[in-house]
Structures are given as structure tokens and as C-alpha cells.
PDB file of C-alpha atoms in Angstrom:
ATOM      1  CA  UNK A 295      24.601  71.831 147.859  1.00  0.00           C
ATOM      2  CA  UNK A 296      27.083  74.473 146.734  1.00  0.00           C
ATOM      3  CA  UNK A 297      29.919  72.194 147.038  1.00  0.00           C
ATOM      4  CA  UNK A 298      28.251  69.661 144.733  1.00  0.00           C
ATOM      5  CA  UNK A 299      27.441  72.512 142.251  1.00  0.00           C
ATOM      6  CA  UNK A 300      31.120  73.588 142.164  1.00  0.00           C
ATOM      7  CA  UNK A 301      32.215  70.005 141.697  1.00  0.00           C
ATOM      8  CA  UNK A 302      29.821  69.613 138.760  1.00  0.00           C
ATOM      9  CA  UNK A 303      31.196  72.799 137.141  1.00  0.00           C
ATOM     10  CA  UNK A 304      34.734  71.702 137.606  1.00  0.00           C
ATOM     11  CA  UNK A 305      34.051  68.239 136.244  1.00  0.00           C
ATOM     12  CA  UNK A 306      32.416  69.669 133.175  1.00  0.00           C
ATOM     13  CA  UNK A 307      35.131  72.340 132.522  1.00  0.00           C
ATOM     14  CA  UNK A 308      38.123  70.038 133.266  1.00  0.00           C
ATOM     15  CA  UNK A 309      37.857  68.013 129.983  1.00  0.00           C
ATOM     16  CA  UNK A 310      37.502  71.208 127.892  1.00  0.00           C
ATOM     17  CA  UNK A 311      40.602  72.797 129.634  1.00  0.00           C
ATOM     18  CA  UNK A 312      42.506  69.482 129.175  1.00  0.00           C
ATOM     19  CA  UNK A 313      41.561  69.351 125.404  1.00  0.00           C
ATOM     20  CA  UNK A 314      42.553  73.033 124.991  1.00  0.00           C
ATOM     21  CA  UNK A 315      45.884  72.587 126.745  1.00  0.00           C
ATOM     22  CA  UNK A 316      46.580  69.410 124.780  1.00  0.00           C
ATOM     23  CA  UNK A 317      45.922  71.287 121.517  1.00  0.00           C
ATOM     24  CA  UNK A 318      48.011  74.336 122.582  1.00  0.00           C
ATOM     25  CA  UNK A 319      50.868  72.044 123.637  1.00  0.00           C
ATOM     26  CA  UNK A 320      50.717  70.141 120.343  1.00  0.00           C
ATOM     27  CA  UNK A 321      50.943  73.442 118.380  1.00  0.00           C
ATOM     28  CA  UNK A 322      53.772  74.670 120.550  1.00  0.00           C
ATOM     29  CA  UNK A 323      55.831  71.482 120.099  1.00  0.00           C
ATOM     30  CA  UNK A 324      55.113  71.615 116.306  1.00  0.00           C
ATOM     31  CA  UNK A 325      56.347  75.160 116.152  1.00  0.00           C
ATOM     32  CA  UNK A 326      59.489  74.255 118.248  1.00  0.00           C
ATOM     33  CA  UNK A 327      60.189  71.313 115.863  1.00  0.00           C
ATOM     34  CA  UNK A 328      60.047  73.671 112.906  1.00  0.00           C
ATOM     35  CA  UNK A 329      62.161  76.307 114.609  1.00  0.00           C
ATOM     36  CA  UNK A 330      64.665  73.571 115.512  1.00  0.00           C
ATOM     37  CA  UNK A 331      64.826  72.291 111.927  1.00  0.00           C
ATOM     38  CA  UNK A 332      65.439  75.846 110.650  1.00  0.00           C
ATOM     39  CA  UNK A 333      68.174  76.294 113.193  1.00  0.00           C
ATOM     40  CA  UNK A 334      69.862  73.030 112.228  1.00  0.00           C
ATOM     41  CA  UNK A 335      69.639  74.052 108.594  1.00  0.00           C
ATOM     42  CA  UNK A 336      71.199  77.405 109.382  1.00  0.00           C
ATOM     43  CA  UNK A 337      74.038  75.726 111.418  1.00  0.00           C
ATOM     44  CA  UNK A 338      74.733  73.391 108.547  1.00  0.00           C
ATOM     45  CA  UNK A 339      74.719  76.256 106.067  1.00  0.00           C
ATOM     46  CA  UNK A 340      77.164  78.245 108.296  1.00  0.00           C
ATOM     47  CA  UNK A 341      79.445  75.140 108.676  1.00  0.00           C
ATOM     48  CA  UNK A 342      79.572  74.703 104.934  1.00  0.00           C
ATOM     49  CA  UNK A 343      80.286  78.491 104.485  1.00  0.00           C
ATOM     50  CA  UNK A 344      83.085  78.369 107.023  1.00  0.00           C
ATOM     51  CA  UNK A 345      84.569  75.294 105.340  1.00  0.00           C
ATOM     52  CA  UNK A 346      84.530  77.127 101.958  1.00  0.00           C
ATOM     53  CA  UNK A 347      86.144  80.217 103.442  1.00  0.00           C
ATOM     54  CA  UNK A 348      88.780  78.126 105.129  1.00  0.00           C
ATOM     55  CA  UNK A 349      89.454  76.297 101.883  1.00  0.00           C
ATOM     56  CA  UNK A 350      89.949  79.468  99.968  1.00  0.00           C
ATOM     57  CA  UNK A 351      92.290  80.896 102.720  1.00  0.00           C
ATOM     58  CA  UNK A 352      94.310  77.638 102.900  1.00  0.00           C
ATOM     59  CA  UNK A 353      94.718  77.521  99.130  1.00  0.00           C
ATOM     60  CA  UNK A 354      95.672  81.193  98.924  1.00  0.00           C
ATOM     61  CA  UNK A 355      98.215  80.812 101.733  1.00  0.00           C
ATOM     62  CA  UNK A 356      99.735  77.769 100.055  1.00  0.00           C
ATOM     63  CA  UNK A 357     100.378  79.853  96.905  1.00  0.00           C
ATOM     64  CA  UNK A 358     101.494  82.906  99.003  1.00  0.00           C
ATOM     65  CA  UNK A 359     103.945  80.704 100.974  1.00  0.00           C
ATOM     66  CA  UNK A 360     105.326  79.136  97.813  1.00  0.00           C
ATOM     67  CA  UNK A 361     105.749  82.748  96.491  1.00  0.00           C
ATOM     68  CA  UNK A 362     103.925  81.651  93.372  1.00  0.00           C
ATOM     69  CA  UNK A 363     101.005  84.095  93.573  1.00  0.00           C
ATOM     70  CA  UNK A 364      99.923  86.662  96.067  1.00  0.00           C
ATOM     71  CA  UNK A 365      97.229  88.789  94.614  1.00  0.00           C
ATOM     72  CA  UNK A 366      93.893  88.845  92.852  1.00  0.00           C
ATOM     73  CA  UNK A 367      94.808  85.975  90.545  1.00  0.00           C
ATOM     74  CA  UNK A 368      95.662  83.867  93.652  1.00  0.00           C
ATOM     75  CA  UNK A 369      92.182  84.654  94.979  1.00  0.00           C
ATOM     76  CA  UNK A 370      90.681  83.507  91.682  1.00  0.00           C
ATOM     77  CA  UNK A 371      92.685  80.376  91.599  1.00  0.00           C
ATOM     78  CA  UNK A 372      91.851  79.676  95.301  1.00  0.00           C
ATOM     79  CA  UNK A 373      88.196  79.618  94.484  1.00  0.00           C
ATOM     80  CA  UNK A 374      86.907  82.807  95.936  1.00  0.00           C
ATOM     81  CA  UNK A 375      84.071  82.604  93.330  1.00  0.00           C
ATOM     82  CA  UNK A 376      82.649  79.732  95.345  1.00  0.00           C
ATOM     83  CA  UNK A 377      81.811  82.024  98.225  1.00  0.00           C
ATOM     84  CA  UNK A 378      78.191  83.072  98.382  1.00  0.00           C
ATOM     85  CA  UNK A 379      77.961  86.641  99.566  1.00  0.00           C
ATOM     86  CA  UNK A 380      79.766  89.869 100.266  1.00  0.00           C
ATOM     87  CA  UNK A 381      80.321  89.071 103.965  1.00  0.00           C
ATOM     88  CA  UNK A 382      82.096  85.750 103.180  1.00  0.00           C
ATOM     89  CA  UNK A 383      84.317  87.345 100.619  1.00  0.00           C
ATOM     90  CA  UNK A 384      85.208  90.285 102.818  1.00  0.00           C
ATOM     91  CA  UNK A 385      85.895  88.041 105.717  1.00  0.00           C
ATOM     92  CA  UNK A 386      88.219  85.888 103.572  1.00  0.00           C
ATOM     93  CA  UNK A 387      90.096  88.837 102.081  1.00  0.00           C
ATOM     94  CA  UNK A 388      90.483  90.383 105.590  1.00  0.00           C
ATOM     95  CA  UNK A 389      91.628  87.078 107.049  1.00  0.00           C
ATOM     96  CA  UNK A 390      94.262  86.744 104.312  1.00  0.00           C
ATOM     97  CA  UNK A 391      95.346  90.302 104.913  1.00  0.00           C
ATOM     98  CA  UNK A 392      95.646  89.588 108.679  1.00  0.00           C
ATOM     99  CA  UNK A 393      97.707  86.411 108.141  1.00  0.00           C
ATOM    100  CA  UNK A 394     100.039  87.719 105.404  1.00  0.00           C
ATOM    101  CA  UNK A 395     100.300  91.373 106.300  1.00  0.00           C
ATOM    102  CA  UNK A 396      99.618  92.153 102.590  1.00  0.00           C
ATOM    103  CA  UNK A 397      96.263  93.033 101.178  1.00  0.00           C
ATOM    104  CA  UNK A 398      95.470  90.525  98.313  1.00  0.00           C
ATOM    105  CA  UNK A 399      93.576  93.195  96.389  1.00  0.00           C
ATOM    106  CA  UNK A 400      96.725  95.337  96.137  1.00  0.00           C
ATOM    107  CA  UNK A 401      96.464  98.730  94.428  1.00  0.00           C
ATOM    108  CA  UNK A 402      92.857  97.955  93.366  1.00  0.00           C
ATOM    109  CA  UNK A 403      91.549  97.540  96.989  1.00  0.00           C
ATOM    110  CA  UNK A 404      89.505 100.774  97.197  1.00  0.00           C
ATOM    111  CA  UNK A 405      88.052 100.491  93.700  1.00  0.00           C
ATOM    112  CA  UNK A 406      87.058  96.865  94.090  1.00  0.00           C
ATOM    113  CA  UNK A 407      85.571  97.406  97.546  1.00  0.00           C
ATOM    114  CA  UNK A 408      83.590 100.385  96.244  1.00  0.00           C
ATOM    115  CA  UNK A 409      82.218  98.245  93.395  1.00  0.00           C
ATOM    116  CA  UNK A 410      81.533  95.301  95.664  1.00  0.00           C
ATOM    117  CA  UNK A 411      84.085  92.508  96.359  1.00  0.00           C
ATOM    118  CA  UNK A 412      81.651  89.652  95.856  1.00  0.00           C
ATOM    119  CA  UNK A 413      80.245  91.043  92.624  1.00  0.00           C
ATOM    120  CA  UNK A 414      83.683  91.695  91.344  1.00  0.00           C
ATOM    121  CA  UNK A 415      84.824  88.106  91.815  1.00  0.00           C
ATOM    122  CA  UNK A 416      81.691  86.740  90.422  1.00  0.00           C
ATOM    123  CA  UNK A 417      82.422  88.588  87.149  1.00  0.00           C
ATOM    124  CA  UNK A 418      86.115  88.143  86.867  1.00  0.00           C
ATOM    125  CA  UNK A 419      88.031  85.009  85.810  1.00  0.00           C
ATOM    126  CA  UNK A 420      91.738  84.312  84.932  1.00  0.00           C
ATOM    127  CA  UNK A 421      91.399  85.093  81.197  1.00  0.00           C
ATOM    128  CA  UNK A 422      89.746  88.427  81.920  1.00  0.00           C
ATOM    129  CA  UNK A 423      92.261  89.148  84.721  1.00  0.00           C
ATOM    130  CA  UNK A 424      95.153  88.560  82.311  1.00  0.00           C
ATOM    131  CA  UNK A 425      93.838  90.969  79.683  1.00  0.00           C
ATOM    132  CA  UNK A 426      95.472  94.392  79.943  1.00  0.00           C
ATOM    133  CA  UNK A 427      92.784  96.605  81.663  1.00  0.00           C
ATOM    134  CA  UNK A 428      90.573  93.537  82.465  1.00  0.00           C
ATOM    135  CA  UNK A 429      90.259  94.594  86.156  1.00  0.00           C
ATOM    136  CA  UNK A 430      89.395  98.152  85.289  1.00  0.00           C
ATOM    137  CA  UNK A 431      86.890  96.999  82.730  1.00  0.00           C
ATOM    138  CA  UNK A 432      85.086  94.767  85.188  1.00  0.00           C
ATOM    139  CA  UNK A 433      85.034  97.594  87.852  1.00  0.00           C
ATOM    140  CA  UNK A 434      83.714 100.095  85.355  1.00  0.00           C
ATOM    141  CA  UNK A 435      80.970  97.598  84.268  1.00  0.00           C
ATOM    142  CA  UNK A 436      79.872  97.018  87.904  1.00  0.00           C
ATOM    143  CA  UNK A 437      79.828 100.743  88.695  1.00  0.00           C
ATOM    144  CA  UNK A 438      77.871 101.450  85.540  1.00  0.00           C
ATOM    145  CA  UNK A 439      75.208  98.853  86.501  1.00  0.00           C
ATOM    146  CA  UNK A 440      75.054 100.305  90.026  1.00  0.00           C
ATOM    147  CA  UNK A 441      74.647 103.809  88.652  1.00  0.00           C
ATOM    148  CA  UNK A 442      71.831 102.666  86.234  1.00  0.00           C
ATOM    149  CA  UNK A 443      70.113 100.875  89.060  1.00  0.00           C
ATOM    150  CA  UNK A 444      70.358 103.907  91.467  1.00  0.00           C
ATOM    151  CA  UNK A 445      68.937 106.217  88.798  1.00  0.00           C
ATOM    152  CA  UNK A 446      65.763 104.193  88.349  1.00  0.00           C
TER     153      UNK A 446
END
């Protein structure tokens, strides 16, 4: 009699457990799918980011090797503005420095790094660069905005 009672309980509980496990598995697989999609998007984004950085570096080195331009204006012409964030810009500048032995920011290195390299290159263009005091003006403008933001 007890064996039959246990068999009845197991036969009643088994479908409930199976439905629960099926549902839990379905949720798990859906979550894994979403996580995989996000990971693939992240990898694609990083690949594009690396391609952009490599393009800027290659363009800069072509100018550098031709002795046409070796500084901030070469970075502008190389498309450093196309880079998305501080990390990408800093990596690119550091890589150029490593490959050439010369820092592309020159005498303005400390000032630009303090202001923020990515912000600086988003604000400067060749006409502004060519104006006497253009670099200093952009750095002062960035620092002023930072100070106003910090004082709030």
C-alpha cells in the first residue's frame, strides 16, 4: 500500500516538476540569448573602434614618415575626431608616441591631457589650430567649463 501511495505522489508531482523545469530552462536560454547578443554587439563595437584607431595611427604615420606633419595638426588630419572616447584617443596618442619616439602633442602635452584629450580634439579643427593662440584658447575654454561644472 505505501509503495502505491508513493507512486501516486510521484506521478502527480512529476508533470509539475517537468513543467517548472521546462519553464526555467526556457527563461535561462532566453537570458543566454540576450547576453550573447549583447556580447556580439560589444565585440563588433570594439572591432570598429580598433579599426578606427588603427586608421588614425596609419594615417598619422604616413604623414610622419613623409616628414610632412608630425604634431597636433597631423592628428587632426588623421581623423582623431572620429574616435569616440578618452580611452581611444589616449591609446592612439600613446601608440603613436611608442612608434615614433616623439609625442604628437608636443609642448602642449600636459595642458591638453589636463583638459582632456578627447574633449580637446572634439573642439579643435584645422582653422582653429592655425589661428595664433588657437590651442591655448580651446584649452582655456575646456578648463573654464570644467571649473564651472565642478563649482555647481
